[in-house]
Structures are given as C-alpha cells and as structure tokens.
mmCIF file of C-alpha atoms in Angstrom:
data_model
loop_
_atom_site.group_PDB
_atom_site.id
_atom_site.type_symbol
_atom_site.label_atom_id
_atom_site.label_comp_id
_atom_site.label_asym_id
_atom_site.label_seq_id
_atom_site.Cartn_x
_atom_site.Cartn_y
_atom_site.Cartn_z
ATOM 1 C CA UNK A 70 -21.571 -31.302 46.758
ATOM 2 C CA UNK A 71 -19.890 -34.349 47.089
ATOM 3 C CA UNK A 72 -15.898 -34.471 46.627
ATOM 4 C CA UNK A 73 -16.835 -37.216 43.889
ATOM 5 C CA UNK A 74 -18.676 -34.142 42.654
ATOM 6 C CA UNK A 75 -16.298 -31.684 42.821
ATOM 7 C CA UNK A 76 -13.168 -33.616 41.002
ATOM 8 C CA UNK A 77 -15.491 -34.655 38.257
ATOM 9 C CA UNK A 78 -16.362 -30.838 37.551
ATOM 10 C CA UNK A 79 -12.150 -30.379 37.599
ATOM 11 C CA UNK A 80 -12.019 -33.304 34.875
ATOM 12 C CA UNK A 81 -14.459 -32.276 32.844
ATOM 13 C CA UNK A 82 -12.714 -28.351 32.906
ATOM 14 C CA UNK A 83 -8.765 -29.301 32.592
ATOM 15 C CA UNK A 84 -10.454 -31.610 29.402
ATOM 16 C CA UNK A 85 -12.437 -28.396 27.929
ATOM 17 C CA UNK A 86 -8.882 -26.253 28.610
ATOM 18 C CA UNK A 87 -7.148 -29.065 26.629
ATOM 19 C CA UNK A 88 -9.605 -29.257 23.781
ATOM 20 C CA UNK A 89 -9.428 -25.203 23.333
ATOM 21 C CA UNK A 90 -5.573 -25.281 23.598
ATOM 22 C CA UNK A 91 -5.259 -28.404 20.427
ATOM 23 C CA UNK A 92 -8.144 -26.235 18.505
ATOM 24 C CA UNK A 93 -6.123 -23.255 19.094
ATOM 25 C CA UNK A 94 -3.147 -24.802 18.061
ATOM 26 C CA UNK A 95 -4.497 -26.558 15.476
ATOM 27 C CA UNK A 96 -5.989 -23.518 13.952
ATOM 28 C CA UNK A 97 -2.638 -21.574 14.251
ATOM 29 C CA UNK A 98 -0.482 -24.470 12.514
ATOM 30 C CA UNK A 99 -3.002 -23.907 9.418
ATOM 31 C CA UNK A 100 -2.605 -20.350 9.211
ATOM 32 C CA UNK A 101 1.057 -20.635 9.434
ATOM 33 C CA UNK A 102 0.599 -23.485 6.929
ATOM 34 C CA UNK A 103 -1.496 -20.875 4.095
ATOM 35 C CA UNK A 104 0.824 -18.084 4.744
ATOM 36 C CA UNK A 105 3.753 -20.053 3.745
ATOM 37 C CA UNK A 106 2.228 -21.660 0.830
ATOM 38 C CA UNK A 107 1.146 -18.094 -0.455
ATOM 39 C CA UNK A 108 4.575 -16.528 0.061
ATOM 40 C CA UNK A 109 5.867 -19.765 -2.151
ATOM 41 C CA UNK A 110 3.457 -18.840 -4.725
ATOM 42 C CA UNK A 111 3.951 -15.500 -4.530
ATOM 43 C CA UNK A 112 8.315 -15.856 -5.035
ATOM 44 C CA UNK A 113 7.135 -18.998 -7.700
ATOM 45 C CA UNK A 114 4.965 -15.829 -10.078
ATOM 46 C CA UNK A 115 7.703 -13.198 -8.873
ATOM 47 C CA UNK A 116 8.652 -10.642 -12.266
ATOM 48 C CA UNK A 117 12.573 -11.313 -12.992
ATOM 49 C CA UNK A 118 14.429 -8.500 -14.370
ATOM 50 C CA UNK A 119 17.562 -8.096 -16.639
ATOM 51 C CA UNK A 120 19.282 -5.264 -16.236
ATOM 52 C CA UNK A 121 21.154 -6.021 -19.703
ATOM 53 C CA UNK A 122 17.509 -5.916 -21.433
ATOM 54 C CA UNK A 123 16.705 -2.591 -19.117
ATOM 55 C CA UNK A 124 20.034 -1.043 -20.216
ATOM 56 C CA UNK A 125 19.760 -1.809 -24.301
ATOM 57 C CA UNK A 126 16.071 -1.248 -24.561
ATOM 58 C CA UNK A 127 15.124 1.431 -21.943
ATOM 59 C CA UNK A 128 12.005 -0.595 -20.303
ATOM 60 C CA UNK A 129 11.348 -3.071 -17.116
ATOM 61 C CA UNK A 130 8.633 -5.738 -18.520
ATOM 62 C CA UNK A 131 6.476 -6.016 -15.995
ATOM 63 C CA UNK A 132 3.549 -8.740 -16.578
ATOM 64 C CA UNK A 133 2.509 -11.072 -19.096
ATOM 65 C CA UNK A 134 -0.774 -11.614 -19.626
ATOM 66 C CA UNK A 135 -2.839 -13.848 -21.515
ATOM 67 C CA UNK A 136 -6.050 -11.965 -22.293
ATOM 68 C CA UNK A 137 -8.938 -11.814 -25.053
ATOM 69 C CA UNK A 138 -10.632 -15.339 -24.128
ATOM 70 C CA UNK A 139 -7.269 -16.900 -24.659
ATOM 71 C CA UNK A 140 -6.582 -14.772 -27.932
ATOM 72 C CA UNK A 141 -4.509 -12.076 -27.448
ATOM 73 C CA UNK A 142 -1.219 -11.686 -25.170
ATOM 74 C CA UNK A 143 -0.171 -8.140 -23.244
ATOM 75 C CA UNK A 144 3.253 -7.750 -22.549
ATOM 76 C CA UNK A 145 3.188 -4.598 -20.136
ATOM 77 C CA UNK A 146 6.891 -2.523 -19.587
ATOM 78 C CA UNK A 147 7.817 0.570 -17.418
ATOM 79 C CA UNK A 148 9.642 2.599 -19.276
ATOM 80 C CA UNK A 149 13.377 3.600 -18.068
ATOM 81 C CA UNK A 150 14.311 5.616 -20.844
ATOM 82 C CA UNK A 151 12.002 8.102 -22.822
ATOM 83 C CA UNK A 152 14.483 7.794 -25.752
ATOM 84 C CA UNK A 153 15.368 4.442 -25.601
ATOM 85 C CA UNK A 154 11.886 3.140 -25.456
ATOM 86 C CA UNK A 155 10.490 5.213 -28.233
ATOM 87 C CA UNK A 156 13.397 3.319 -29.982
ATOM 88 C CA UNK A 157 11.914 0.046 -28.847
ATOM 89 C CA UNK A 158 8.384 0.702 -29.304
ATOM 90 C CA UNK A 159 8.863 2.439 -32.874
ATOM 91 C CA UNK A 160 10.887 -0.877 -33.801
ATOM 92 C CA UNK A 161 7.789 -2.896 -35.341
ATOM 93 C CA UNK A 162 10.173 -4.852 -38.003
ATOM 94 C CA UNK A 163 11.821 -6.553 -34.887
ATOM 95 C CA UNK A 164 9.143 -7.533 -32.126
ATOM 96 C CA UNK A 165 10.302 -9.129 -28.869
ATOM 97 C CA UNK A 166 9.526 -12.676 -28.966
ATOM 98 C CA UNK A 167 7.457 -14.340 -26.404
ATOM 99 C CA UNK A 168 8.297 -18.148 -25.796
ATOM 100 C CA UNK A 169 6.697 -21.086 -23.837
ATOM 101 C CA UNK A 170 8.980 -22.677 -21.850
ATOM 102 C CA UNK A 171 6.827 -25.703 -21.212
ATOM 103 C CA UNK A 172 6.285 -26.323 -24.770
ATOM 104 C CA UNK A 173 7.231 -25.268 -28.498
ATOM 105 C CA UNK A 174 5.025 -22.591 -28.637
ATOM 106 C CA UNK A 175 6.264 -18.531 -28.965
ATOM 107 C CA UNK A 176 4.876 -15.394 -30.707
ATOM 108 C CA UNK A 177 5.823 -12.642 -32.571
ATOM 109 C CA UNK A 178 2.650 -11.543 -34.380
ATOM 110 C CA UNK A 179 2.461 -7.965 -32.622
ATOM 111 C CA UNK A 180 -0.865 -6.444 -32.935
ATOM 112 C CA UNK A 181 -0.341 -2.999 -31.402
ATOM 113 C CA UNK A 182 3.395 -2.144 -30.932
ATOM 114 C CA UNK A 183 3.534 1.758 -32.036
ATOM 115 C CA UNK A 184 0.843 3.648 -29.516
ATOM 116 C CA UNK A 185 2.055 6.961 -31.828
ATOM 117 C CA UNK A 186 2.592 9.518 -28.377
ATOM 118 C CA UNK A 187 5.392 10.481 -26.387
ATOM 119 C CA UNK A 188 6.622 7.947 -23.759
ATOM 120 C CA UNK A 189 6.886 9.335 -19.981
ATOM 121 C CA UNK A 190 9.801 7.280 -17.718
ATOM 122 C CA UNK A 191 7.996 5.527 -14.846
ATOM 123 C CA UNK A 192 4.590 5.084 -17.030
ATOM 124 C CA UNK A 193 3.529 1.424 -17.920
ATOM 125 C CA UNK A 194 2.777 0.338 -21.667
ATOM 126 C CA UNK A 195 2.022 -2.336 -23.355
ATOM 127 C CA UNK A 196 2.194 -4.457 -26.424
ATOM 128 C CA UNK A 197 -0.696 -6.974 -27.555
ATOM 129 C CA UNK A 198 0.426 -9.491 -29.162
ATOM 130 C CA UNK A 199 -1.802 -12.598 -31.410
ATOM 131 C CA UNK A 200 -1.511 -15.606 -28.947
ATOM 132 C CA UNK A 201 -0.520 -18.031 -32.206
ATOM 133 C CA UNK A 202 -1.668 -21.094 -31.622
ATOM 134 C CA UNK A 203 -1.871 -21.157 -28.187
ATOM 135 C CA UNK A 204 1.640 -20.487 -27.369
ATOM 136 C CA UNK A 205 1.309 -19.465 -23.754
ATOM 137 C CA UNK A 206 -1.010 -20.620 -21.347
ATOM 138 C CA UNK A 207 -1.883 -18.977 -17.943
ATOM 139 C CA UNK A 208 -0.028 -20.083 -15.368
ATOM 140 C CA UNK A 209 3.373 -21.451 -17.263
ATOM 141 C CA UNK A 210 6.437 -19.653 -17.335
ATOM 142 C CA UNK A 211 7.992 -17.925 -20.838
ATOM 143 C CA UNK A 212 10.718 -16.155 -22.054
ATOM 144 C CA UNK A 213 11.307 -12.473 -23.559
ATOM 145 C CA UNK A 214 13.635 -12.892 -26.390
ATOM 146 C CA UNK A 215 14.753 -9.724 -28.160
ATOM 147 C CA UNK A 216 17.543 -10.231 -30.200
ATOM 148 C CA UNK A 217 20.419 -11.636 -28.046
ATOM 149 C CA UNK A 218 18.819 -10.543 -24.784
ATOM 150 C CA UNK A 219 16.723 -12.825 -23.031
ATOM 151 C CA UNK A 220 14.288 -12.757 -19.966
ATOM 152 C CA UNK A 221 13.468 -16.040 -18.445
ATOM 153 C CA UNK A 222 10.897 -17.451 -16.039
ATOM 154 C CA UNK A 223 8.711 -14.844 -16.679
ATOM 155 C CA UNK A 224 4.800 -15.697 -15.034
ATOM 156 C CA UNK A 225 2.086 -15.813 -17.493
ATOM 157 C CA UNK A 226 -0.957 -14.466 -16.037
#
C-alpha cells in the first residue's frame, strides 16, 4: 500500500468515528428531549389534593374521568374516613359539583352516589355522574366544588 493509501483509509475512519459520535449524540439529545416532555406532562395531569376537602369529607378524589362515549363522568375517591365518607356518599341531596374550567360547563346530575355497603379506608369509589351537556372534555382541567370547599386543576381523563 501506498502512503496515499494508507491516510485515505485514516480519513475515511476518523469521518465514520465522527458520524457515529453526532448519531450518538443526536440520538441521546432526543431521548433526553421525550423524557422531559413526559415528566412535563406527567406534573401538567398531576391529582391536586386539599387537605381542607380530605379533613371535612373523609375522601382523597383521585381521577376524573370522562367515560360512556362521552356520556357519563366518574369521579373516583379513596376514602380517609369510614364515617366521614359514608356521610359524604349517603349525602345525595348535596352532590359535589364538577366544573369546566375552560368553559361554562359543570355537573351535578349524580347517577350513582349511594353504592348501599360499608366503606373500607384506603379502598377507591366512585361516583358517575350525567356529563350535561358536555361539560367536561378529556384533557381540560375542572374543579370539585362541594359546598365552600373547592379542588382546582383537577385532570380530566
């Protein structure tokens, strides 16, 4: 081999060592790039608490969902307080309110409050309420409103 040769072969490997190094790099800025973006999302569609609401009522709410082909609304809780809860739960003349807060919109209509059996703390229930008109849409943010206590920012799944 020729020297010509020989530092033509060293070009052509210090360029294929470059390219690898700006694809590796390249591929590690976008996976830093996702993970930050879903960390984001993940703190954006975190559940807020209240510990005034936990306190009065007994119960953590835990998720909102919209569910039912658009139709029907679960609000899910974790309940605190065995006696307090069965207070809350038994209360169908006073439903929590569930409110849009990009829009007018909110619900009351409860269509299975009571679930008639004895509540157990740390198990999960859940409410389903009529989604009136619409009133919360996937994705948007609402507010619990029971009474004078109120639980904002609350992700609607």
């Amino acid at each position: 081999m020729t020297v010509q040769t020989l530092a033509a072969r060293r070009d052509v490997t210090i360029a294929a060592r470059a390219l690898v190094v700006a694809v590796v790099l390249a591929l590690a800025a976008v996976v830093t790039g996702n993970l930050l973006g879903d960390r984001a999302e993940a703190s954006r569609m975190r559940m807020p608490q209240s510990a005034a609401m936990e306190q009065a009522l007994g119960v953590r709410f835990s998720r909102i969902a919209v569910v039912g082909d658009g139709g029907l609304i679960t609000l899910s809780y974790v309940v605190l307080d065995a006696e307090k809860a069965s207070r809350f739960q038994s209360d169908v003349a006073h439903p929590p309110t569930l409110r849009s807060e990009a829009r007018q919109g909110s619900t009351h209509r409860v269509s299975l409050m009571k679930q008639g059996h004895t509540l157990r703390p740390g198990q999960t229930y859940y409410l389903v309420f009529e989604n009136t008109a619409g009133a919360l849409h996937p994705g948007e943010l609402a507010t619990i409103d029971d009474g004078a206590l109120h639980l904002p920012h609350v992700p609607v799944l």
